[in-house]
C-alpha positions in Angstrom: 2.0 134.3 219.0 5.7 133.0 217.9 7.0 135.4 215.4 7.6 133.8 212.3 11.4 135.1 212.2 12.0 134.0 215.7 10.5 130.8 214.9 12.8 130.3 211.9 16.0 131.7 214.3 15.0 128.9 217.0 14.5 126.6 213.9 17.9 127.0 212.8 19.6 127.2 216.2 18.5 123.8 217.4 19.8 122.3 213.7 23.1 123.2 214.7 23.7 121.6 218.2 25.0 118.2 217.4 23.2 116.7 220.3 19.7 116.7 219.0 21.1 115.6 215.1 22.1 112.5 216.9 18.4 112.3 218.7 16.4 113.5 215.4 18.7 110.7 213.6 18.3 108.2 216.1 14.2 108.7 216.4 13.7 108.9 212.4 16.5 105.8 211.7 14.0 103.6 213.9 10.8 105.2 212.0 9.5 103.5 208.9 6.8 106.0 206.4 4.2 103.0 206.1 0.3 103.9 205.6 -1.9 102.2 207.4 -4.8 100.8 206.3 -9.0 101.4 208.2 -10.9 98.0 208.1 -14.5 98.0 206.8 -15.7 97.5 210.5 -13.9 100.3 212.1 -14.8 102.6 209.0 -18.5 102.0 209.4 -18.5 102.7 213.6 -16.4 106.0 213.1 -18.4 106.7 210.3 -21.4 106.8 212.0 -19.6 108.7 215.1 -17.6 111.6 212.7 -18.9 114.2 210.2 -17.9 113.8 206.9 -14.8 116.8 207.3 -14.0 114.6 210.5 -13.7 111.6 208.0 -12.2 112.8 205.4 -9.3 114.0 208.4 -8.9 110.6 209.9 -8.6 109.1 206.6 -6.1 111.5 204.9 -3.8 110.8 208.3 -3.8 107.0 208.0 -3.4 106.6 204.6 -0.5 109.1 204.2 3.1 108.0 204.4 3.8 111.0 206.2 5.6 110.8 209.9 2.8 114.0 210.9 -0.1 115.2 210.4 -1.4 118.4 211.2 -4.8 119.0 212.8 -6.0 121.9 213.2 -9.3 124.4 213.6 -11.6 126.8 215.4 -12.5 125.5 218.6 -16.0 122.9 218.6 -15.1 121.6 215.4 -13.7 117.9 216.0 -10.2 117.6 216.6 -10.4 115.8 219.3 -12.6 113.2 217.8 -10.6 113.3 215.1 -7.7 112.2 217.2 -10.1 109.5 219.0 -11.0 108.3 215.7 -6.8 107.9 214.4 -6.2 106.5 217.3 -8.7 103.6 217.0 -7.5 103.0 213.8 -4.0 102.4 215.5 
């Protein structure tokens, strides 16, 4: 496991080197926040397919107008249906 001080040292290291300001800038000028919206059909078939929790997950990431969303749990729980289910929204 990353320690958190380390993490924040790397963190702050790679915000200096001008080479990846001009790749973060160039990836995040060409990205626009826009939520995007799950059509009755493709509700109703991952509905049937994901647990409520699962739902709620795939939901929360397509309607936010965030870049990233995090997934995360114990193993057996979903994710990767979860990330099925985003990516059928897409």
């Amino acid at each position: 496991m990353l320690d958190p001080q380390k993490f924040n040292q790397i963190q702050q290291e790679n915000k200096s080197k001008p080479e990846d300001k001009k790749i973060r800038s160039s990836i995040m000028g060409k990205c626009t926040s826009k939520s995007i919206e799950i059509s009755s059909n493709v509700r109703s078939q991952l509905s049937s397919i994901l647990n409520d929790s699962q739902m709620q997950a795939v939901t929360q990431s397509c309607m936010s107008d965030s870049f990233v969303s995090l997934i995360h749990g114990p193993p057996g729980t979903g994710k990767t249906q979860v990330i099925l289910g985003i990516l059928s929204v897409l």
